[in-house]
Coordinates of C-alpha atoms in Angstrom, one line a residue:
X243 CA -0.4 0.0 0.2
X244 CA 1.6 3.7 -1.2
X245 CA 1.4 5.8 1.8
X246 CA 4.3 8.6 3.1
X247 CA 6.3 7.3 5.3
X248 CA 6.3 9.4 8.4
X249 CA 10.2 10.0 9.6
X250 CA 10.8 8.2 13.3
X251 CA 7.6 7.1 13.4
X252 CA 7.1 3.4 14.4
X253 CA 7.9 0.8 12.2
X254 CA 6.3 -2.9 12.1
X255 CA 6.8 -6.5 10.7
X256 CA 4.3 -9.4 10.5
X257 CA 5.9 -12.8 9.1
X258 CA 4.0 -16.2 8.1
X259 CA 6.1 -19.3 7.8
X260 CA 6.2 -21.9 10.2
X261 CA 4.7 -19.7 12.8
X262 CA 3.3 -16.2 12.7
X263 CA 5.8 -13.7 14.0
X264 CA 5.9 -10.4 14.8
X265 CA 7.7 -7.3 16.3
X266 CA 8.1 -3.7 16.0
X267 CA 10.7 -0.8 15.9
X268 CA 11.1 2.5 17.6
X269 CA 13.9 5.4 17.1
X270 CA 15.4 6.1 20.3
X271 CA 16.4 9.3 18.9
X272 CA 16.9 11.5 15.5
X273 CA 19.5 9.4 13.3
X274 CA 20.0 6.8 15.3
X275 CA 19.0 3.6 14.4
X276 CA 16.0 2.1 15.2
X277 CA 15.5 -0.1 18.5
X278 CA 13.5 -3.7 17.7
X279 CA 11.1 -5.1 20.0
X280 CA 9.9 -8.9 19.9
X281 CA 6.3 -9.9 20.8
X282 CA 4.2 -13.0 20.6
X283 CA 1.4 -11.3 19.2
X284 CA 1.4 -14.7 17.1
X285 CA -0.2 -16.3 19.8
X286 CA -3.3 -13.8 20.1
X287 CA -7.1 -15.1 19.4
X288 CA -7.8 -16.0 15.6
X289 CA -11.4 -14.1 15.2
X290 CA -13.4 -16.1 12.8
X291 CA -15.1 -13.6 10.0
X292 CA -17.9 -15.4 8.5
X293 CA -20.3 -18.2 9.3
X294 CA -17.9 -20.9 7.6
X295 CA -14.6 -19.6 9.5
X296 CA -16.8 -19.7 13.3
X297 CA -17.3 -23.9 11.7
X298 CA -13.5 -23.3 11.6
X299 CA -12.7 -22.1 15.3
X300 CA -14.4 -25.0 16.4
X301 CA -12.8 -27.6 14.3
X302 CA -9.6 -25.7 15.3
X303 CA -10.7 -25.9 19.0
X304 CA -11.7 -29.6 19.3
X305 CA -7.8 -30.4 17.2
X306 CA -6.2 -29.0 19.7
X307 CA -7.7 -29.8 23.0
X308 CA -8.9 -25.6 23.7
X309 CA -11.7 -25.1 25.0
X310 CA -12.3 -21.2 24.0
X311 CA -9.6 -20.0 21.2
X312 CA -7.3 -20.6 19.4
X313 CA -4.0 -18.9 18.3
X314 CA -3.6 -17.1 15.0
X315 CA -1.0 -18.8 14.0
X316 CA -3.0 -21.8 13.8
X317 CA -4.6 -20.5 10.5
X318 CA -1.6 -18.0 9.6
X319 CA 1.4 -20.2 8.8
X320 CA 2.6 -23.1 6.7
X321 CA 1.2 -25.9 9.4
X322 CA -2.4 -23.6 9.1
X323 CA -2.7 -24.5 5.6
X324 CA -2.4 -28.4 6.3
X325 CA -4.9 -27.8 9.0
X326 CA -7.5 -25.8 7.1
X327 CA -7.3 -28.0 4.5
X328 CA -7.9 -30.5 6.7
X329 CA -11.1 -29.2 8.2
X330 CA -12.3 -28.1 4.6
X331 CA -11.7 -31.7 2.9
X332 CA -13.6 -33.4 6.3
X333 CA -16.4 -30.1 5.5
X334 CA -16.8 -30.6 1.6
X335 CA -16.2 -33.7 0.9
X336 CA -17.7 -33.8 -2.5
X337 CA -14.7 -31.7 -3.9
X338 CA -11.6 -33.5 -2.7
X339 CA -9.7 -33.9 -5.3
X340 CA -8.0 -37.3 -5.6
X341 CA -4.7 -36.6 -6.4
X342 CA -4.5 -33.6 -4.5
X343 CA -5.7 -35.1 -1.5
X344 CA -3.2 -38.1 -1.6
X345 CA 0.0 -35.7 -2.6
X346 CA -0.8 -33.0 0.4
X347 CA -1.1 -36.7 2.9
X348 CA 2.6 -37.4 1.7
X349 CA 4.0 -34.0 1.6
X350 CA 5.1 -34.3 5.4
X351 CA 5.9 -31.2 6.0
X352 CA 5.4 -29.5 2.7
X353 CA 2.1 -29.9 2.8
X354 CA 1.4 -26.1 2.6
X355 CA 3.0 -25.7 -0.4
X356 CA 1.3 -28.5 -2.2
X357 CA -1.9 -27.0 -1.4
X358 CA -0.6 -23.5 -2.6
X359 CA 0.5 -25.0 -5.7
X360 CA -3.2 -26.5 -6.5
X361 CA -5.1 -23.3 -5.4
X362 CA -4.1 -21.0 -8.3
X363 CA -6.3 -20.8 -11.6
X364 CA -4.7 -23.3 -13.9
X365 CA -3.5 -25.7 -11.8
X366 CA -3.0 -29.0 -13.0
X367 CA -4.9 -30.2 -11.1
X368 CA -6.9 -27.1 -10.0
X369 CA -8.3 -28.1 -6.3
X370 CA -11.3 -25.7 -5.0
X371 CA -10.5 -27.0 -1.5
X372 CA -6.4 -25.7 -2.0
X373 CA -8.3 -22.3 -3.5
X374 CA -10.6 -22.1 -0.5
X375 CA -7.4 -22.6 2.3
X376 CA -5.4 -20.1 0.7
X377 CA -8.3 -17.6 0.7
X378 CA -9.1 -17.8 4.1
X379 CA -5.2 -17.6 5.2
X380 CA -5.0 -14.3 2.9
X381 CA -8.0 -12.7 4.8
X382 CA -6.9 -13.8 7.9
X383 CA -3.8 -12.4 7.5
X384 CA -4.6 -8.9 6.3
X385 CA -6.9 -9.2 9.0
X386 CA -4.0 -9.5 11.5
X387 CA -1.4 -7.6 9.6
X388 CA -4.1 -4.6 10.1
X389 CA -5.1 -5.7 14.1
X390 CA -0.5 -5.2 14.5
X391 CA -1.0 -1.4 12.8
X392 CA -4.1 -0.8 14.9
X393 CA -1.8 -1.5 18.1
X394 CA 1.3 0.1 16.8
X395 CA 0.7 2.5 14.4
X396 CA 3.4 2.1 12.4
X397 CA 3.5 5.3 10.1
X398 CA 7.4 4.5 9.3
X399 CA 6.0 0.6 7.5
X400 CA 4.3 -2.4 8.2
X401 CA 6.4 -4.8 6.4
X402 CA 4.6 -8.3 5.6
X403 CA 7.8 -10.5 5.8
X404 CA 8.3 -14.7 5.9
X405 CA 8.8 -17.8 3.9
X406 CA 5.0 -17.6 2.8
X407 CA 4.7 -13.5 1.8
X408 CA 7.0 -14.0 -1.7
X409 CA 5.3 -17.5 -2.7
X410 CA 1.6 -16.2 -2.5
X411 CA 2.0 -12.4 -3.5
X412 CA -1.0 -12.5 -6.0
X413 CA -3.4 -13.0 -3.0
X414 CA -1.3 -9.9 -1.1
X415 CA -0.8 -7.4 -4.0
X416 CA -3.1 -4.9 -4.7
X417 CA -6.0 -2.9 -2.8
X418 CA -8.2 -5.6 -4.4
X419 CA -6.5 -8.6 -3.1
X420 CA -7.8 -10.3 0.1
X421 CA -5.2 -9.6 1.9
X422 CA -6.0 -6.0 1.2
X423 CA -9.6 -5.9 1.8
X424 CA -9.8 -7.8 5.0
X425 CA -6.6 -4.9 5.9
X426 CA -8.6 -1.9 5.2
X427 CA -11.6 -3.5 7.1
X428 CA -11.4 -2.4 10.5
X429 CA -15.0 -0.2 11.0
X430 CA -14.1 3.7 12.0
X431 CA -10.4 3.3 12.5
X432 CA -9.8 1.9 8.5
X433 CA -9.0 5.8 7.6
X434 CA -6.2 5.3 10.1
X435 CA -4.7 2.1 7.8
X436 CA -5.0 4.2 4.6
X437 CA -2.1 6.1 6.2
X438 CA 0.0 3.1 7.2
X439 CA 2.3 2.0 4.2
X440 CA 2.8 -1.5 3.6
X441 CA 5.2 -3.0 1.6
X442 CA 5.8 -7.5 1.1
X443 CA 9.3 -8.3 1.8
X444 CA 10.7 -10.5 -0.6
X445 CA 14.0 -11.8 0.9
X446 CA 13.5 -14.9 3.0
X447 CA 16.3 -14.4 5.1
X448 CA 15.9 -11.7 6.4
X449 CA 15.8 -13.5 10.6
X450 CA 19.5 -14.7 9.9
X451 CA 20.2 -11.1 8.8
X452 CA 19.0 -9.3 11.8
X453 CA 20.9 -11.9 13.9
X454 CA 24.2 -11.2 12.1
X455 CA 23.6 -7.1 12.5
X456 CA 22.7 -7.7 16.7
X457 CA 26.0 -9.7 17.0
X458 CA 27.8 -7.1 15.0
X459 CA 26.8 -4.7 17.5
X460 CA 27.6 -6.8 20.5
X461 CA 31.0 -6.7 19.0
X462 CA 31.2 -3.1 18.5
X463 CA 30.0 -2.4 22.1
X464 CA 32.4 -5.2 23.3
X465 CA 34.8 -3.3 21.6
X466 CA 33.9 0.3 23.1
X467 CA 34.0 -1.2 26.6
X468 CA 37.7 -2.8 26.3
X469 CA 38.8 0.3 24.9
X470 CA 37.9 2.5 27.8
X471 CA 39.4 -0.2 29.8
X472 CA 42.4 -0.3 28.2
X473 CA 42.9 3.8 28.0
X474 CA 42.4 3.8 31.8
X475 CA 45.0 5.2 34.5
X476 CA 45.4 1.9 35.7
X477 CA 45.8 0.0 32.3
X478 CA 48.5 2.4 30.9
X479 CA 50.7 2.2 34.3
X480 CA 50.1 -2.3 34.5
X481 CA 51.7 -1.3 30.7
X482 CA 54.8 1.0 31.9
X483 CA 55.5 -1.3 34.7
X484 CA 56.3 -4.3 32.5
X485 CA 59.0 -4.1 30.1
X486 CA 58.5 -6.1 27.1
X487 CA 61.1 -9.4 26.4
X488 CA 60.4 -8.9 22.9
X489 CA 58.5 -6.8 20.0
X490 CA 57.2 -8.3 16.7
X491 CA 56.1 -7.0 13.8
X492 CA 53.5 -9.3 12.2
X493 CA 49.9 -10.1 10.6
X494 CA 47.2 -11.0 12.9
X495 CA 44.4 -13.1 11.1
X496 CA 40.9 -13.0 12.2
X497 CA 37.3 -13.9 10.7
X498 CA 36.5 -13.8 7.2
X499 CA 34.4 -10.4 7.4
X500 CA 37.2 -8.5 9.3
X501 CA 40.2 -9.8 7.5
X502 CA 44.4 -9.7 8.3
X503 CA 45.7 -6.6 9.5
X504 CA 48.7 -5.6 11.2
X505 CA 49.6 -5.8 14.7
X506 CA 52.8 -5.9 17.1
X507 CA 52.7 -8.4 19.5
X508 CA 54.4 -8.0 22.6
X509 CA 55.6 -11.0 24.7
X510 CA 56.6 -9.8 28.2
X511 CA 57.3 -11.8 31.3
X512 CA 53.9 -11.5 32.6
X513 CA 51.8 -11.5 29.5
X514 CA 51.2 -11.5 26.1
X515 CA 50.3 -8.2 24.5
X516 CA 48.6 -7.2 21.0
X517 CA 49.2 -3.3 19.7
X518 CA 47.4 -1.5 16.5
X519 CA 49.8 0.2 14.2
X520 CA 49.4 3.8 16.7
X521 CA 50.9 1.4 19.3
X522 CA 47.4 1.6 21.2
X523 CA 46.9 -1.7 23.1
X524 CA 44.0 -4.0 21.5
X525 CA 44.2 -7.6 23.7
X526 CA 46.1 -8.6 26.4
X527 CA 46.5 -11.9 28.0
X528 CA 48.4 -12.8 31.3
X529 CA 51.0 -16.1 31.0
X530 CA 48.6 -17.7 32.8
X531 CA 46.6 -18.2 30.0
X532 CA 49.1 -18.9 27.5
X533 CA 49.0 -22.8 26.7
X534 CA 51.0 -23.3 23.3
X535 CA 52.4 -22.2 20.5
X536 CA 53.0 -23.8 17.0
X537 CA 54.1 -23.3 13.5
X538 CA 51.7 -23.7 10.7
X539 CA 53.0 -25.8 8.0
X540 CA 51.3 -24.3 4.9
X541 CA 52.2 -25.2 0.8
X542 CA 53.7 -21.5 -0.1
X543 CA 57.5 -22.1 1.6
X544 CA 57.4 -18.6 2.0
X545 CA 54.5 -18.8 4.3
X546 CA 55.3 -17.9 8.2
X547 CA 52.0 -18.7 9.8
X548 CA 51.7 -19.5 13.4
X549 CA 49.1 -19.8 16.1
X550 CA 49.2 -19.0 19.9
X551 CA 46.6 -21.6 21.9
X552 CA 45.1 -19.8 25.0
X553 CA 42.9 -21.0 27.4
X554 CA 40.6 -17.8 27.5
X555 CA 40.3 -15.4 24.1
X556 CA 40.1 -11.6 23.7
X557 CA 37.2 -9.5 23.5
X558 CA 38.7 -8.3 20.5
X559 CA 40.2 -11.1 18.4
X560 CA 37.8 -13.4 16.4
X561 CA 34.7 -12.8 18.8
X562 CA 36.5 -14.4 21.7
X563 CA 39.0 -17.5 19.8
X564 CA 41.3 -19.1 22.1
X565 CA 43.4 -20.0 18.8
X566 CA 45.0 -16.3 17.5
X567 CA 46.6 -17.3 13.9
X568 CA 49.8 -14.8 12.8
X569 CA 52.0 -14.5 10.0
X570 CA 55.4 -13.2 10.7
X571 CA 57.5 -11.7 8.5
X572 CA 59.7 -14.4 7.8
X573 CA 60.2 -18.2 8.9
X574 CA 63.8 -16.9 10.3
X575 CA 61.0 -14.2 12.7
X576 CA 58.8 -16.8 13.3
X577 CA 61.3 -19.2 14.5
X578 CA 62.4 -16.5 17.1
X579 CA 58.9 -15.9 18.3
X580 CA 58.4 -19.3 19.2
X581 CA 61.6 -19.6 20.8
X582 CA 60.3 -16.5 22.8
X583 CA 57.1 -17.4 23.7
X584 CA 58.3 -21.2 25.1
X585 CA 60.9 -19.2 27.4
X586 CA 57.6 -17.3 28.6
X587 CA 55.5 -20.7 29.1
X588 CA 59.2 -22.5 31.5
X589 CA 59.2 -18.9 33.2

């Protein structure tokens, strides 16, 4: 639904797949990233809209052992399609297409996919019960999306996501689609919903993308906290009070997204320190955390990699990895580094 986005207004997301997920996001300050809050909106009550859906509600309550209500994700989800098809095939046995019915029964967790395939005009064979199932799904999805919009008023955008959205766009797109007709059918508040921008999310991996973003932000926070500790006066005094045993220029190899970068490796009688090219400490470990060091032999004869093994990883090294990989300038320097580390282990 095309509507102007309001800068700084809340945003919301409703996604149907193996279940029904709902969340909303708010801006904490102008220009800052939105903060997202989870919800359990998929477990709110499903409300039937027709006499036939009232019968469906009774069927769902019996199937799931509920006396008074069922969760909305019992309808708006992949498993929900299979459950609704069971109801419609029992309610209208004369409309069952034997070939489709057998395919649905044999599809296991992919029953929803089979139902959707045989619901479209031109499907071979076409199944009216599958069409009825998908239309009930689309109507319920639109109504629930509107309920979420009424709660959060996402004038910054309502995003319809999940694996079922890109696969069923024909039921969602357009002002006259079943989804949008149900979305706009909210009585006195229908005019408000016309102000909500509605988007279909075609990417199916936004959950993984979101987890990656959260992890990255956590890493940045950890880096900032560690840098504050290392800038503290007592850390500087500790650094000054421990004369280095040896310093080496090396290359640190990190996670794939961060790559490799120069580090100064400082080995003192009491600890191992890494510094960036400007001389700022990036990590430090006491000698008690050091367990071993070894060369890494490679086909490239000029390579001079080695690994330092620790009991605990640094906050800024490979998300806390305990095996730190470096490259020396050459094999001769690598030999000196390893002998120096051996002396640290003996000390």
